[in-house]
Short mmCIF file of C-alpha atoms in Angstrom, two decimals:
data_model
loop_
_atom_site.label_atom_id
_atom_site.label_comp_id
_atom_site.label_asym_id
_atom_site.label_seq_id
_atom_site.Cartn_x
_atom_site.Cartn_y
_atom_site.Cartn_z
CA TYR A 1469 12.99 -9.28 -17.38
CA ASP A 1470 11.06 -11.59 -19.73
CA GLU A 1471 14.27 -12.95 -21.15
CA ALA A 1472 15.86 -13.80 -17.81
CA TYR A 1473 12.77 -15.36 -16.51
CA GLU A 1474 12.56 -17.53 -19.56
CA ILE A 1475 16.00 -18.70 -19.02
CA ILE A 1476 15.44 -19.50 -15.35
CA ALA A 1477 12.18 -21.16 -16.04
CA SER A 1478 13.85 -23.39 -18.55
CA TYR A 1479 16.03 -25.14 -15.84
CA PRO A 1480 14.36 -28.45 -14.86
CA ASP A 1481 15.50 -28.38 -11.09
CA PRO A 1482 16.70 -24.78 -10.17
CA ASP A 1483 18.53 -24.22 -7.04
CA GLY A 1484 17.78 -21.82 -4.28
CA ASP A 1485 19.84 -19.05 -5.75
CA LEU A 1486 17.82 -19.38 -9.17
CA LEU A 1487 14.57 -19.58 -7.47
CA ALA A 1488 15.38 -16.28 -5.49
CA ALA A 1489 16.30 -14.86 -8.96
CA LYS A 1490 13.07 -16.01 -10.26
CA GLN A 1491 11.08 -14.79 -7.55
CA LYS A 1492 12.61 -11.21 -7.81
CA ILE A 1493 12.28 -11.25 -11.57
CA ALA A 1494 8.50 -12.35 -11.20
CA TYR A 1495 8.00 -9.41 -8.73
CA PHE A 1496 9.52 -6.83 -11.17
CA ARG A 1497 7.55 -8.27 -13.94
CA GLY A 1498 4.43 -7.76 -11.87
CA LEU A 1499 5.40 -3.99 -11.11
CA SER A 1500 6.26 -3.55 -14.83
CA ALA A 1501 2.82 -5.01 -15.91
CA LEU A 1502 1.03 -2.72 -13.33
CA GLU A 1503 2.81 0.22 -14.65
CA LYS A 1504 1.51 -0.56 -18.20
CA GLY A 1505 -1.97 -0.91 -16.86
CA ASP A 1506 -1.96 -4.76 -17.24
CA THR A 1507 -3.51 -5.69 -13.66
CA GLU A 1508 -4.40 -9.17 -14.79
CA GLY A 1509 -0.78 -9.92 -15.71
CA ALA A 1510 0.49 -8.01 -12.71
CA GLY A 1511 -1.59 -10.10 -10.34
CA ARG A 1512 -0.43 -13.32 -12.07
CA TYR A 1513 3.32 -12.36 -11.79
CA LEU A 1514 2.99 -10.92 -8.09
CA ALA A 1515 1.14 -14.08 -7.05
CA GLU A 1516 4.08 -16.29 -8.57
CA SER A 1517 6.56 -14.20 -6.74
CA ALA A 1518 4.85 -14.75 -3.38
CA ARG A 1519 4.27 -18.54 -4.26
CA ILE A 1520 8.13 -19.03 -4.84
CA GLY A 1521 8.59 -17.61 -1.34
CA ILE A 1522 12.31 -17.63 -1.00
CA SER A 1523 12.82 -14.04 -0.28
CA PRO A 1524 10.90 -12.64 2.74
CA LYS A 1525 11.36 -9.04 1.09
CA TYR A 1526 9.75 -10.05 -2.02
CA ASN A 1527 7.13 -12.17 -0.36
CA ALA A 1528 5.97 -9.06 1.62
CA LEU A 1529 6.26 -6.71 -1.42
CA ALA A 1530 4.32 -8.88 -3.67
CA THR A 1531 1.54 -9.11 -0.98
CA PHE A 1532 1.45 -5.34 -0.79
CA TRP A 1533 1.08 -4.80 -4.44
CA GLN A 1534 -1.67 -7.54 -4.69
CA GLY A 1535 -3.43 -5.43 -2.03
CA GLU A 1536 -3.00 -2.42 -4.34
CA ILE A 1537 -4.60 -4.19 -7.27
CA ALA A 1538 -7.38 -5.50 -5.09
CA PHE A 1539 -7.98 -1.82 -3.79
CA ALA A 1540 -7.97 -0.34 -7.21
CA GLN A 1541 -10.64 -2.91 -8.30
CA GLY A 1542 -12.77 -1.86 -5.25
CA ASP A 1543 -12.24 -5.40 -3.58
CA TYR A 1544 -11.64 -3.88 -0.09
CA PRO A 1545 -12.05 -6.95 1.92
CA VAL A 1546 -9.17 -8.85 -0.10
CA ALA A 1547 -7.11 -5.61 -0.22
CA ALA A 1548 -7.41 -5.23 3.59
CA ALA A 1549 -6.43 -8.90 4.06
CA LYS A 1550 -3.30 -8.41 1.73
CA TYR A 1551 -2.34 -5.12 3.49
CA ASN A 1552 -2.62 -6.76 7.06
CA ALA A 1553 -0.56 -9.82 5.85
CA TYR A 1554 2.05 -7.26 4.49
CA LEU A 1555 2.09 -5.35 7.68
CA LYS A 1556 3.00 -8.44 9.75
CA ARG A 1557 6.09 -8.91 8.02
CA ALA A 1558 7.13 -5.54 6.53
CA PRO A 1559 9.88 -3.19 7.87
CA ARG A 1560 8.31 -0.18 9.47
CA THR A 1561 10.75 2.06 7.58
CA GLU A 1562 9.39 1.11 3.96
CA ARG A 1563 7.35 3.62 1.90
CA GLU A 1564 4.83 0.68 1.42
CA TYR A 1565 4.43 0.25 5.27
CA ALA A 1566 2.95 3.74 5.71
CA LEU A 1567 0.83 3.43 2.57
CA ALA A 1568 -0.63 -0.02 3.66
CA TRP A 1569 -1.90 1.86 6.74
CA TYR A 1570 -3.34 4.59 4.70
CA ASN A 1571 -5.30 2.29 2.41
CA LEU A 1572 -6.38 0.22 5.35
CA GLY A 1573 -7.95 3.53 6.54
CA TYR A 1574 -9.96 3.55 3.25
CA CYS A 1575 -11.01 -0.01 3.49
CA ALA A 1576 -12.36 0.62 7.03
CA PHE A 1577 -14.27 3.73 5.68
CA ASP A 1578 -15.71 1.29 3.07
CA ARG A 1579 -17.02 -0.81 5.97
CA ASN A 1580 -18.32 2.22 7.83
CA ASP A 1581 -15.90 1.26 10.68
CA LEU A 1582 -14.74 4.83 11.55
CA GLY A 1583 -12.88 3.90 14.63
CA GLN A 1584 -10.74 1.61 12.70
CA ALA A 1585 -10.44 4.04 9.88
CA GLN A 1586 -8.94 6.63 12.47
CA ALA A 1587 -6.52 4.25 13.94
CA SER A 1588 -5.33 3.28 10.59
CA PHE A 1589 -5.15 6.95 9.47
CA ARG A 1590 -3.16 7.75 12.74
CA LYS A 1591 -0.64 4.81 12.23
CA PHE A 1592 -0.13 6.25 8.69
CA LEU A 1593 0.56 9.61 9.93
CA ALA A 1594 3.05 8.12 12.56
CA ALA A 1595 4.92 6.37 9.66
CA TRP A 1596 4.87 8.90 6.96
CA SER A 1597 7.05 12.08 7.21
CA PRO A 1598 6.49 13.91 3.72
CA ARG A 1599 4.29 16.96 4.02
CA ASP A 1600 2.21 16.08 1.06
CA ARG A 1601 -1.37 15.49 -0.35
CA TYR A 1602 -1.43 11.80 1.55
CA ARG A 1603 -0.81 13.44 4.85
CA ALA A 1604 -3.45 16.34 4.10
CA ASP A 1605 -5.95 13.58 3.01
CA ALA A 1606 -5.32 11.51 6.28
CA TYR A 1607 -6.06 14.59 8.32
CA ASN A 1608 -9.15 15.30 6.10
CA ARG A 1609 -10.49 11.72 6.74
CA LEU A 1610 -9.67 12.05 10.67
CA GLY A 1611 -11.87 15.17 10.46
CA ASP A 1612 -14.59 13.31 8.49
CA ALA A 1613 -14.55 10.55 11.23
CA ALA A 1614 -14.67 12.98 13.96
CA TYR A 1615 -17.47 15.03 12.50
CA SER A 1616 -19.48 11.67 11.95
CA ASP A 1617 -19.06 11.07 15.62
CA ARG A 1618 -20.35 14.60 16.40
CA ARG A 1619 -17.03 15.61 17.86
CA PHE A 1620 -17.08 18.97 16.14
CA GLU A 1621 -14.09 20.60 17.94
CA GLU A 1622 -11.90 17.70 17.00
CA ALA A 1623 -13.06 17.70 13.46
CA VAL A 1624 -12.32 21.35 12.94
CA GLY A 1625 -8.68 20.68 14.23
CA GLU A 1626 -8.30 17.82 11.89
CA TYR A 1627 -9.66 19.89 9.13
CA ASP A 1628 -7.24 22.75 10.03
CA ASN A 1629 -4.36 20.32 9.73
CA CYS A 1630 -5.43 19.28 6.37
CA LEU A 1631 -5.53 22.83 5.26
CA LEU A 1632 -2.11 23.22 6.73
CA TYR A 1633 -0.60 20.47 4.54
CA THR A 1634 -2.75 21.32 1.52
CA SER A 1635 -1.28 24.64 1.49
CA ASP A 1636 2.26 23.30 1.94
CA ALA A 1637 1.85 20.86 -0.82
CA ALA A 1638 0.62 23.71 -3.04
CA ASP A 1639 3.62 25.76 -2.16
CA ASP A 1640 5.94 22.77 -3.11
CA GLY A 1641 4.37 22.53 -6.54
CA GLU A 1642 2.26 19.39 -5.95
#
C-alpha cells in the first residue's frame, strides 16, 4: 500500500479515479496500521480516507474504524458519534453495521443510559446472526439492564439466553 500511495500522492493534480484509489489505499493502510497496533497511524490514514470522500463505502468504513479506535481508547462520546455517523450511511447487511450497534450499547452503559443500551443491544441482536460470544454478551448486558431496573424475571430470561449462546459457542470451540 505504501508504494502505491506514494505514486498516487506524487501526481500534482489527480483525477477522480486516482483520488478514489488513494482513498481506498489510505483506508487499507489504516487497517494495516491498526492490525500492527499503531493506532495513531491508523487514525491518520482513516481520517485521510474519510477526508478524500470520493467513495461512500470507504467514507462509511473509515468512520466506523475511527469509532473503533476511540472506543478502544475509552473515548466513548467520540466513539458513539463515529458509530452514529457510520450507521446513517452504512448498509444494514455489513458486519460493521451490527458491531456499531453492539459498541453503541457499551457507550450507553458508560453514560449509565440503560434504556439506550438496551435499544442498541436489541438492534445488534436483530442484525447479528452468528451464535457466538457477541450474541451471548449482548444478552448478558440486556440482563444487567433489566436487573438494574428491578425487572428480575426479564433479567433471568436474558441471562438464560446468554447461557444458551455461551454453551453453543463453547461447543463450537470458541
